[in-house]
Coordinates of C-alpha atoms in Angstrom, one line a residue:
Chain A
X8 CA 51.4 -0.6 11.4
X9 CA 48.9 2.0 11.6
X10 CA 47.3 0.1 14.2
X11 CA 49.9 1.1 17.1
X12 CA 49.7 4.6 16.8
X13 CA 45.9 5.2 17.0
X14 CA 45.8 8.2 17.7
X15 CA 46.9 9.1 13.8
X16 CA 44.3 6.5 13.2
X17 CA 42.1 9.0 14.8
X18 CA 42.5 11.1 12.3
X19 CA 40.7 9.2 9.3
X20 CA 37.6 9.3 11.4
X21 CA 36.0 12.6 10.6
X22 CA 33.5 12.2 13.5
X23 CA 36.7 12.1 16.2
X24 CA 38.1 15.1 14.5
X25 CA 34.7 16.9 14.7
X26 CA 34.5 16.5 18.3
X27 CA 38.5 16.2 20.0
X28 CA 37.0 16.0 23.2
X29 CA 34.5 12.7 23.0
X30 CA 35.6 9.1 24.4
X31 CA 33.7 7.3 22.7
X32 CA 33.0 3.7 24.2
X33 CA 30.3 2.4 22.6
X34 CA 32.0 0.5 19.2
X35 CA 29.7 -2.8 20.1
X36 CA 26.8 -1.2 19.4
X37 CA 28.5 0.8 16.0
X38 CA 31.3 1.9 15.0
X39 CA 32.0 5.4 13.6
X40 CA 33.0 5.7 9.7
X41 CA 36.6 6.2 8.4
X42 CA 36.8 9.1 5.4
X43 CA 37.1 6.0 3.4
X44 CA 34.1 5.1 3.8
X45 CA 32.5 7.8 3.8
X46 CA 34.0 8.7 0.5
X47 CA 33.1 5.9 -1.2
X48 CA 29.8 6.2 -0.6
X49 CA 29.7 9.7 -1.5
X50 CA 31.8 8.8 -4.9
X51 CA 29.2 5.5 -5.9
X52 CA 26.8 8.5 -5.9
X53 CA 28.8 11.2 -7.9
X54 CA 30.3 9.1 -10.4
X55 CA 28.5 5.4 -10.0
X56 CA 24.2 5.3 -9.2
X57 CA 22.4 3.6 -11.5
X58 CA 20.2 0.0 -11.4
X59 CA 21.7 -2.6 -10.8
X60 CA 21.6 -5.8 -12.8
X61 CA 18.7 -3.7 -15.5
X62 CA 20.2 -1.4 -17.6
X63 CA 21.9 -2.3 -20.5
X64 CA 23.8 1.2 -20.8
X65 CA 27.2 2.0 -19.4
X66 CA 26.7 3.1 -16.2
X67 CA 24.1 0.5 -15.4
X68 CA 27.2 -2.4 -15.7
X69 CA 29.4 0.0 -13.7
X70 CA 27.3 0.2 -11.1
X71 CA 26.6 -3.5 -11.1
X72 CA 30.4 -4.0 -11.3
X73 CA 30.9 -2.1 -8.4
X74 CA 28.1 -3.6 -6.5
X75 CA 29.4 -7.3 -7.3
X76 CA 32.8 -6.3 -6.7
X77 CA 31.8 -5.7 -3.6
X78 CA 30.3 -9.0 -2.7
X79 CA 33.8 -10.6 -3.9
X80 CA 35.6 -8.4 -1.5
X81 CA 33.3 -9.7 1.2
X82 CA 34.0 -13.2 0.2
X83 CA 37.4 -12.8 0.7
X84 CA 37.5 -11.2 4.2
X85 CA 35.6 -13.9 5.2
X86 CA 36.6 -16.6 3.1
X87 CA 34.1 -17.6 1.4
X88 CA 33.2 -17.9 -2.4
X89 CA 31.2 -15.0 -3.7
X90 CA 28.2 -17.1 -4.6
X91 CA 27.7 -16.9 -1.0
X92 CA 27.7 -13.7 0.4
X93 CA 24.1 -12.5 0.6
X94 CA 23.4 -8.7 1.1
X95 CA 20.6 -8.1 4.2
X96 CA 20.4 -5.3 6.0
X97 CA 21.6 -6.0 8.8
X98 CA 22.9 -8.9 11.6
X99 CA 19.3 -8.6 12.3
X100 CA 18.1 -9.4 9.1
X101 CA 20.1 -12.5 8.5
X102 CA 19.0 -14.3 10.9
X103 CA 15.5 -13.7 10.4
X104 CA 16.4 -14.6 6.9
X105 CA 17.2 -18.4 8.0
X106 CA 14.7 -18.4 10.1
X107 CA 11.8 -17.5 7.9
X108 CA 13.8 -19.3 4.2
X109 CA 14.9 -22.5 6.7
X110 CA 13.0 -22.8 9.6
X111 CA 9.5 -21.9 8.5
X112 CA 9.7 -24.2 6.3
X113 CA 11.2 -27.3 7.6
X114 CA 10.7 -27.1 11.2
X115 CA 8.0 -29.3 12.8
X116 CA 6.3 -30.4 15.7
X117 CA 8.8 -31.8 18.4
X118 CA 12.1 -30.6 16.7
X119 CA 14.6 -28.8 19.0
X120 CA 16.2 -25.6 18.6
X121 CA 19.5 -25.4 20.6
X122 CA 20.5 -21.7 21.5
X123 CA 22.4 -19.8 24.3
X124 CA 21.5 -18.0 27.6
X125 CA 23.5 -15.1 26.2
X126 CA 22.5 -14.3 22.9
X127 CA 20.8 -11.0 21.8
X128 CA 16.8 -10.7 21.4
X129 CA 17.6 -11.0 17.9
X130 CA 19.1 -14.7 17.9
X131 CA 16.1 -15.2 20.0
X132 CA 13.0 -13.9 19.2
X133 CA 13.1 -14.9 15.7
X134 CA 13.4 -18.3 16.6
X135 CA 10.3 -17.6 19.0
X136 CA 7.7 -17.0 16.3
X137 CA 9.4 -19.4 14.2
X138 CA 8.0 -21.9 16.8
X139 CA 5.1 -20.3 17.5
X140 CA 4.1 -21.2 14.4
X141 CA 6.2 -24.7 14.2
X142 CA 5.7 -26.3 17.6
X143 CA 9.5 -26.0 17.5
X144 CA 10.8 -25.9 20.6
X145 CA 13.8 -24.0 22.2
X146 CA 15.9 -25.7 24.6
X147 CA 19.9 -22.8 25.5
X148 CA 23.3 -24.3 26.4
X149 CA 23.5 -22.1 30.0
X150 CA 26.0 -19.4 30.9
X151 CA 28.5 -20.0 34.0
X152 CA 29.5 -17.6 36.5
X153 CA 32.9 -17.3 34.6
X154 CA 31.1 -15.6 31.8
X155 CA 31.9 -18.6 29.8
X156 CA 29.1 -21.2 28.4
X157 CA 28.9 -24.5 30.3
X158 CA 29.7 -26.9 27.3
X159 CA 29.6 -29.7 29.3
X160 CA 25.6 -29.9 28.9
X161 CA 26.4 -29.8 25.5
X162 CA 26.3 -33.5 25.4
X163 CA 22.9 -33.7 26.8
X164 CA 21.6 -31.0 24.8
X165 CA 22.8 -32.1 21.6
X166 CA 20.0 -34.6 20.7
X167 CA 18.6 -35.7 17.2
X168 CA 16.2 -33.7 18.3
X169 CA 18.2 -31.0 17.6
X170 CA 18.2 -29.1 13.5
X171 CA 19.9 -26.1 14.1
X172 CA 22.5 -24.2 16.9
X173 CA 22.5 -20.8 16.6
X174 CA 24.9 -19.2 18.7
X175 CA 27.2 -15.8 19.1
X176 CA 30.1 -15.8 18.1
X177 CA 31.8 -13.1 20.1
X178 CA 29.2 -11.6 23.1
X179 CA 27.8 -8.3 22.8
X180 CA 27.9 -7.8 26.5
X181 CA 30.1 -10.3 28.5
X182 CA 33.1 -10.1 25.1
X183 CA 33.1 -14.4 25.3
X184 CA 34.8 -15.6 22.4
X185 CA 32.4 -18.4 22.3
X186 CA 35.0 -21.7 21.2
X187 CA 32.3 -22.5 18.0
X188 CA 34.1 -24.5 15.6
X189 CA 34.1 -27.4 18.7
X190 CA 29.9 -26.4 18.7
X191 CA 29.9 -26.8 15.9
X192 CA 31.2 -29.8 15.0
X193 CA 29.5 -31.5 18.0
X194 CA 26.0 -30.2 16.6
X195 CA 26.9 -31.5 12.6
X196 CA 27.7 -34.8 14.8
X197 CA 23.8 -35.2 15.1
X198 CA 23.3 -33.6 11.8
X199 CA 22.3 -30.2 13.1
X200 CA 22.6 -27.1 11.0
X201 CA 24.9 -24.3 12.4
X202 CA 24.4 -20.7 12.8
X203 CA 26.6 -18.4 14.0
X204 CA 25.8 -14.9 14.7
X205 CA 29.2 -12.8 14.2
X206 CA 27.7 -9.2 14.7
X207 CA 30.6 -9.3 17.0
X208 CA 33.3 -11.3 16.0
X209 CA 33.5 -9.9 11.8
X210 CA 34.3 -6.1 13.3
X211 CA 37.1 -7.5 15.6
X212 CA 39.2 -10.6 14.5
X213 CA 40.2 -12.6 12.1
X214 CA 37.4 -14.6 11.0
X215 CA 37.5 -17.9 8.2
X216 CA 33.9 -19.8 7.9
X217 CA 34.7 -23.1 6.7
X218 CA 37.1 -23.0 9.5
X219 CA 34.3 -22.6 11.9
X220 CA 32.8 -25.7 10.4
X221 CA 29.0 -23.3 10.1
X222 CA 26.9 -23.6 7.9
X223 CA 25.2 -19.3 8.1
X224 CA 27.6 -16.8 9.4
X225 CA 25.8 -13.0 9.6
X226 CA 27.2 -9.9 10.5
X227 CA 26.5 -6.2 9.9
X228 CA 28.2 -3.2 8.0
X229 CA 28.1 -0.3 11.0
X230 CA 29.5 -2.0 14.0
X231 CA 32.2 -2.9 11.6
X232 CA 33.3 0.9 10.0
X233 CA 31.1 0.7 7.4
X234 CA 27.2 2.1 6.5
X235 CA 24.2 1.6 8.3
X236 CA 21.3 -1.1 6.3
X237 CA 23.9 -3.0 5.1
X238 CA 25.2 -6.5 6.4
X239 CA 25.7 -9.7 5.6
X240 CA 24.6 -13.5 5.4
X241 CA 26.8 -16.5 4.8
X242 CA 25.5 -19.4 3.6
X243 CA 27.6 -22.9 2.4
X244 CA 26.7 -23.0 -0.9
X245 CA 24.6 -26.3 -1.0
X246 CA 22.8 -25.6 2.0
X247 CA 21.8 -21.6 0.2
X248 CA 20.6 -24.1 -2.6
X249 CA 17.7 -25.8 -0.6
X250 CA 16.1 -22.8 0.7
X251 CA 13.4 -21.2 -0.1
X252 CA 13.0 -17.5 -0.7
X253 CA 12.4 -15.0 2.1
X254 CA 11.3 -11.7 1.0
X255 CA 9.7 -11.9 -3.1
X256 CA 10.2 -9.4 -5.8
X257 CA 12.1 -7.9 -9.0
X258 CA 15.4 -9.4 -9.0
X259 CA 14.8 -12.5 -7.0
X260 CA 13.0 -14.4 -9.9
X261 CA 13.5 -16.3 -12.8
X262 CA 10.6 -16.5 -14.6
X263 CA 7.1 -14.5 -13.0
X264 CA 4.2 -15.4 -14.5
X265 CA 0.6 -14.0 -12.8
X266 CA 0.6 -16.1 -10.8
X267 CA 3.7 -18.2 -10.3
X268 CA 6.8 -17.8 -10.5
X269 CA 10.6 -19.6 -10.6
X270 CA 13.5 -18.7 -8.8
X271 CA 17.0 -16.9 -9.3
X272 CA 19.9 -19.1 -8.1
X273 CA 21.9 -17.4 -4.7
X274 CA 22.7 -15.3 -3.7
X275 CA 20.2 -13.6 -6.2
X276 CA 17.0 -15.5 -4.9
X277 CA 17.7 -13.7 -1.0
X278 CA 18.3 -10.2 -2.6
X279 CA 14.4 -9.2 -3.4
X280 CA 14.3 -5.6 -4.7
X281 CA 16.7 -2.7 -5.8
X282 CA 20.1 -3.4 -3.2
X283 CA 21.7 -1.0 -0.8
X284 CA 24.3 -0.8 -3.1
X285 CA 26.3 2.1 -2.2
X286 CA 26.2 0.7 1.2
X287 CA 28.0 -2.3 -0.5
X288 CA 30.2 -0.2 -1.9
X289 CA 31.3 1.7 1.5
X290 CA 31.7 -1.9 3.5
X291 CA 33.8 -3.1 0.6
X292 CA 35.3 -0.2 1.3
X293 CA 35.2 -0.4 5.5
X294 CA 37.1 -3.9 4.3
X295 CA 39.8 -2.5 3.2
X296 CA 40.8 -0.2 5.6
X297 CA 40.8 -2.8 7.8
X298 CA 42.7 -5.1 6.3
X299 CA 45.2 -2.8 5.9
X300 CA 45.3 -2.7 9.4
X301 CA 44.9 -6.3 9.4
X302 CA 42.6 -8.3 11.5
X303 CA 44.8 -10.1 13.4
X304 CA 46.3 -7.0 14.7
X305 CA 42.8 -5.1 15.0
X306 CA 42.2 -7.9 18.0
X307 CA 45.7 -7.3 20.0
X308 CA 44.9 -4.1 19.8
X309 CA 41.4 -4.8 21.9
X310 CA 42.8 -7.0 24.0
X311 CA 45.7 -4.8 25.3
X312 CA 43.2 -2.8 25.5
X313 CA 41.0 -4.7 27.2
X314 CA 43.7 -6.0 29.9
X315 CA 44.8 -1.8 31.0
X316 CA 41.2 -1.7 31.5
X317 CA 40.8 -4.0 33.4
X318 CA 43.8 -4.2 35.4
X319 CA 43.2 -0.3 35.6
X320 CA 39.6 -1.0 37.6
X321 CA 40.5 -3.7 40.2
X322 CA 43.0 -2.4 40.8
X323 CA 42.0 1.4 41.4
X324 CA 38.0 0.9 41.8
X325 CA 37.4 -1.5 43.9
X326 CA 33.3 -0.3 44.2
X327 CA 32.7 -1.3 40.4
X328 CA 32.1 -4.8 39.7
X329 CA 33.1 -6.4 36.2
X330 CA 31.4 -9.2 34.4
X331 CA 32.9 -11.4 31.7
X332 CA 35.6 -13.8 31.5
X333 CA 39.3 -13.2 32.1
X334 CA 41.7 -14.5 29.7
X335 CA 42.3 -14.2 25.9
X336 CA 38.9 -15.4 24.8
X337 CA 37.6 -12.1 25.5
X338 CA 36.8 -9.1 23.0
X339 CA 37.1 -5.3 24.0
X340 CA 34.0 -4.7 25.5
X341 CA 33.8 -4.1 29.6
X342 CA 30.4 -4.3 30.8
X343 CA 30.3 -3.6 34.7
X344 CA 28.2 -1.9 37.7
X345 CA 29.2 0.9 40.0
X346 CA 27.9 -0.3 43.8
X347 CA 24.6 -0.1 43.5
X348 CA 24.0 3.1 41.2
X349 CA 21.4 2.0 38.5
X350 CA 23.6 2.0 35.2
X351 CA 21.5 4.5 33.7
X352 CA 22.4 7.3 36.7
X353 CA 26.5 5.9 35.4
X354 CA 26.6 6.6 32.1
X355 CA 24.6 9.9 32.4
X356 CA 27.2 11.4 34.9
X357 CA 29.6 9.6 32.9
X358 CA 28.2 11.1 29.6
X359 CA 28.9 14.9 31.7
X360 CA 33.0 14.0 31.6
X361 CA 32.3 13.6 27.4
X362 CA 33.1 9.6 28.3
X363 CA 30.0 8.0 25.9
X364 CA 28.9 4.7 26.7
X365 CA 26.2 2.3 26.5
X366 CA 24.1 1.3 30.4
X367 CA 20.9 -1.1 29.6
X368 CA 20.3 -4.9 29.4
X369 CA 21.8 -4.5 26.1
X370 CA 19.1 -6.0 23.7
X371 CA 19.9 -9.0 26.6
X372 CA 17.8 -10.0 29.2
X373 CA 17.8 -13.3 29.9
X374 CA 21.6 -12.6 30.2
X375 CA 20.9 -10.3 32.4
X376 CA 18.8 -12.2 34.5
X377 CA 20.9 -14.7 35.1
X378 CA 23.8 -12.3 36.4
X379 CA 20.8 -11.1 39.2
X380 CA 21.5 -7.2 37.3
X381 CA 18.8 -5.2 36.4
X382 CA 21.2 -3.4 33.5
X383 CA 24.8 -2.7 33.2
X384 CA 27.4 -0.1 31.8
X385 CA 29.3 -1.0 29.1
X386 CA 32.7 0.5 27.2
X387 CA 33.8 -1.2 24.1
X388 CA 36.7 -0.7 22.7
X389 CA 37.4 -0.6 18.8
X390 CA 40.4 0.7 16.2
X391 CA 40.2 4.2 17.1
X392 CA 40.5 4.0 21.1
X393 CA 43.9 5.0 22.3
X394 CA 44.7 4.0 25.5
X395 CA 43.9 7.5 26.6
X396 CA 40.3 7.0 26.1
X397 CA 40.9 4.4 28.8
X398 CA 43.0 6.7 30.9
X399 CA 39.9 9.5 30.1
X400 CA 37.7 6.5 31.2
X401 CA 38.8 5.7 34.3
X402 CA 39.8 8.9 35.8
X403 CA 36.1 10.2 35.1
X404 CA 34.4 6.8 36.8
X405 CA 36.5 7.7 39.8
X406 CA 34.7 11.3 40.0
X407 CA 31.4 9.8 39.6
X408 CA 32.1 7.7 42.0
X409 CA 33.0 10.6 44.2
X410 CA 30.0 11.7 43.7
X411 CA 27.8 8.9 44.3
X412 CA 30.2 8.1 47.6
X413 CA 27.7 8.1 50.4
X414 CA 25.1 6.9 47.7
X415 CA 27.1 3.6 47.0
Chain B
X9 CA 30.2 19.2 37.4
X10 CA 27.3 21.8 37.1
X11 CA 24.8 19.8 35.3
X12 CA 25.7 16.5 37.5
X13 CA 25.3 18.1 41.0
X14 CA 22.1 19.6 39.2
X15 CA 20.6 16.2 37.9
X16 CA 21.5 14.6 40.7
X17 CA 20.5 16.5 44.0
X18 CA 20.6 15.5 46.9
X19 CA 16.9 14.6 47.7
X20 CA 16.5 12.8 44.5
X21 CA 18.9 10.7 45.8
X22 CA 17.7 9.5 49.4
X23 CA 14.1 9.4 47.5
X24 CA 16.0 6.9 45.3
X25 CA 17.9 4.8 48.3
X26 CA 15.0 5.4 50.5
X27 CA 11.6 5.3 48.7
X28 CA 8.3 6.6 50.1
X29 CA 5.6 4.9 50.2
X30 CA 6.9 1.5 48.9
X31 CA 5.8 -1.9 49.3
X32 CA 2.3 -4.0 48.4
X33 CA -1.2 -1.8 49.5
X34 CA -3.2 -4.4 49.9
X35 CA -6.4 -1.9 50.1
X36 CA -5.5 -1.3 46.8
X37 CA -8.0 -1.5 44.6
X38 CA -6.0 -0.2 41.2
X39 CA -3.2 -1.5 39.9
X40 CA -0.8 -1.1 36.9
X41 CA 2.1 -0.7 35.2
X42 CA 4.3 0.8 33.7
X43 CA 7.4 0.2 32.2
X44 CA 10.0 1.3 29.5
X45 CA 11.5 -1.7 27.1
X46 CA 14.2 -0.3 25.9
X47 CA 16.0 0.1 29.4
X48 CA 14.3 -2.1 31.3
X49 CA 12.4 0.4 34.2
X50 CA 9.4 -0.7 35.8
X51 CA 7.1 1.3 38.5
X52 CA 3.9 -0.8 39.6
X53 CA 1.2 1.4 41.3
X54 CA -1.4 0.6 43.8
X55 CA -4.4 2.6 44.4
X56 CA -6.8 3.3 47.3
X57 CA -9.7 5.4 45.5
X58 CA -13.3 5.9 45.1
X59 CA -13.5 6.9 42.0
X60 CA -13.5 10.7 42.3
X61 CA -10.0 10.5 45.4
X62 CA -7.4 9.2 45.9
X63 CA -7.2 7.5 49.2
X64 CA -3.9 5.8 49.8
X65 CA -0.7 5.1 47.1
X66 CA 1.8 2.7 47.0
X67 CA 4.4 1.5 44.4
X68 CA 6.9 -0.8 43.6
X69 CA 9.8 -1.3 41.1
X70 CA 13.0 -1.1 39.5
X71 CA 15.1 1.1 37.9
X72 CA 17.7 4.2 37.4
X73 CA 17.6 7.1 40.8
X74 CA 15.1 9.0 38.3
X75 CA 12.7 7.0 38.0
X76 CA 12.7 5.6 41.2
X77 CA 12.5 9.1 42.9
X78 CA 10.1 10.7 40.7
X79 CA 7.5 7.7 41.3
X80 CA 8.5 8.2 45.3
X81 CA 8.0 12.3 45.3
X82 CA 5.2 11.8 42.9
X83 CA 2.9 9.1 45.3
X84 CA 3.6 11.8 48.7
X85 CA 2.1 14.3 46.5
X86 CA -1.2 13.0 45.2
X87 CA -1.9 11.5 48.3
X88 CA -5.5 12.4 49.6
X89 CA -5.7 14.7 46.3
X90 CA -8.6 14.1 43.7
X91 CA -8.0 12.6 40.3
X92 CA -8.8 15.9 38.8
X93 CA -5.9 17.7 40.8
X94 CA -3.8 14.9 40.7
X95 CA -3.8 15.4 37.4
X96 CA -3.3 18.5 36.9
X97 CA 0.2 18.3 38.7
X98 CA 0.8 15.6 35.9
X99 CA 0.2 18.1 33.2
X100 CA 2.2 20.9 35.3
X101 CA 5.2 18.0 35.7
X102 CA 5.5 17.4 32.8
X103 CA 5.5 20.8 31.0
X104 CA 8.7 21.2 33.6
X105 CA 10.4 18.0 32.1
X106 CA 9.0 18.2 28.4
X107 CA 9.3 21.7 27.3
X108 CA 11.4 23.2 30.2
X109 CA 9.4 25.3 31.9
X110 CA 9.6 26.8 35.2
X111 CA 8.5 24.6 37.6
X112 CA 5.2 24.7 39.5
X113 CA 5.6 25.9 43.3
X114 CA 2.7 23.2 43.6
X115 CA 5.5 20.9 42.7
X116 CA 7.0 20.9 45.7
X117 CA 10.3 18.7 45.7
X118 CA 9.5 18.0 42.8
X119 CA 11.4 20.5 41.4
X120 CA 14.8 19.2 42.3
X121 CA 13.8 16.8 38.9
X122 CA 13.9 20.0 36.3
X123 CA 17.5 19.3 35.0
X124 CA 16.4 16.4 33.6
X125 CA 14.5 18.5 30.9
X126 CA 18.2 19.2 30.1
X127 CA 18.8 15.1 29.3
X128 CA 16.2 14.3 26.1
X129 CA 17.6 10.4 26.8
X130 CA 16.1 10.7 30.4
X131 CA 12.9 13.1 30.0
X132 CA 11.2 8.9 30.0
X133 CA 12.4 8.1 33.4
X134 CA 11.5 10.4 34.8
X135 CA 7.6 10.7 33.1
X136 CA 7.4 6.6 34.1
X137 CA 6.0 6.9 37.5
X138 CA 3.2 10.2 35.7
X139 CA 2.4 8.2 33.1
X140 CA 1.6 5.2 35.2
X141 CA -0.5 7.8 37.5
X142 CA -2.7 8.6 34.0
X143 CA -3.1 4.9 33.3
X144 CA -4.6 4.3 36.6
X145 CA -6.6 7.2 36.5
X146 CA -8.4 6.0 33.4
X147 CA -8.8 2.6 35.1
X148 CA -10.4 3.7 38.4
X149 CA -12.5 6.0 36.0
X150 CA -13.3 3.1 34.0
X151 CA -14.6 1.5 38.0
X152 CA -16.5 3.7 38.8
X153 CA -18.9 3.7 35.8
X154 CA -18.8 0.1 35.8
X155 CA -20.3 0.1 39.6

């Protein structure tokens, strides 16, 4: 099992080989890419590139087949049907697609959308835009002090007026794994649709969209070893069929006249214009790479790294305050502050030791308001993160603490 | 680590932890807010001015050591100066931060921030207060013309 020896696995990642001294701890923002993915994209351009779904020639048929094969691979990865996989640019676009194609057309004044206080801006701002135009209102499931959602409020929040519940599967800041299946079941009981932001779950854990009980599930390719510019919106086919198009153009039509048109069936209805074929092929290669490792192993690896890092931080760095739940419901994401030193200063200092971490509000300002801090430093792990990476991170953080010791 | 010591000189950390000219200014007639939305840093600048001279200036804000120390040092430096002099100092400061020019002697203790030039990601922290100053200058000019 390759995942057991991430040191060897590092060799699959040209960027990590190119920067042997780099400790890359920002995979929650974007992951590095294995050679298999880089090669798949390169090979597509070298051997297969042609217009998809348009040419009568053999090469076009081969390119189309590669694109549709990628769709099948992605469907298999999350337990979906092929016709339910819509290729988009990223999670943000997937969430906007639902907001515009479903929200704008279906929401009315007085309707409610239920979100959570831990959401990423990508699952907040599209709903702000939709509510401005429809008169619908937003409510949020509160975030508790332990970094988990306060689900005891779910019963009161889930009124008959709630039309959609949109919730992140795993928090990009706290690592919290939300009990999405439980939330979805409660939402369906009042007739609400369920949208799951899977940006931080699809890359890290086994996901079966049917077991989640959701209607939509969105994720990005670049966070799961794939290229940028490609992501997926999954939707239950019966729901997708009822949706109007998001973007109009070529590929998504059935018949077009000068003054009107009719639309193709899903998923084509939602894929206007020439798609990101090479990126889709690259994402399929990333999925195959992850499947070889086994998603259960990937998750286990991250759980172990998170537990190890948290134990060392607790033990050896009392000046560090970490956030997020403690337990098996937490991914390999460690948000923290060092005394009263600002997160950006800590991140800049860590960078001097070759440790790449993110600092700031991580596109989650409401969550940081709730935590009572303006910004946090975030170390996040992935398949290629080794125990030695965590050790180097902790040792560097000790030096940073020593440097700032008079100012903590 | 040389770069770390070079960047976070004692004087920067002193101004970060005990900023000068911090808090509200009752007599202010120009107030501007500058922010970096991508990182959340914020500086509110309050200036008392007759349109020609900066009679008094104070700031409030939140953010990293670099943005807050830059604001603290800047307010020390521009207090009592004319707007023309203040904007000339801004030009010299930005030339040091953005172009890596050697610190002009008039910048005084702000020379301690010269290391920021090497860190592209932190340039916007150092210039935040100065962008607010430029905004304040425009507002002061508009107000002076209006009266």
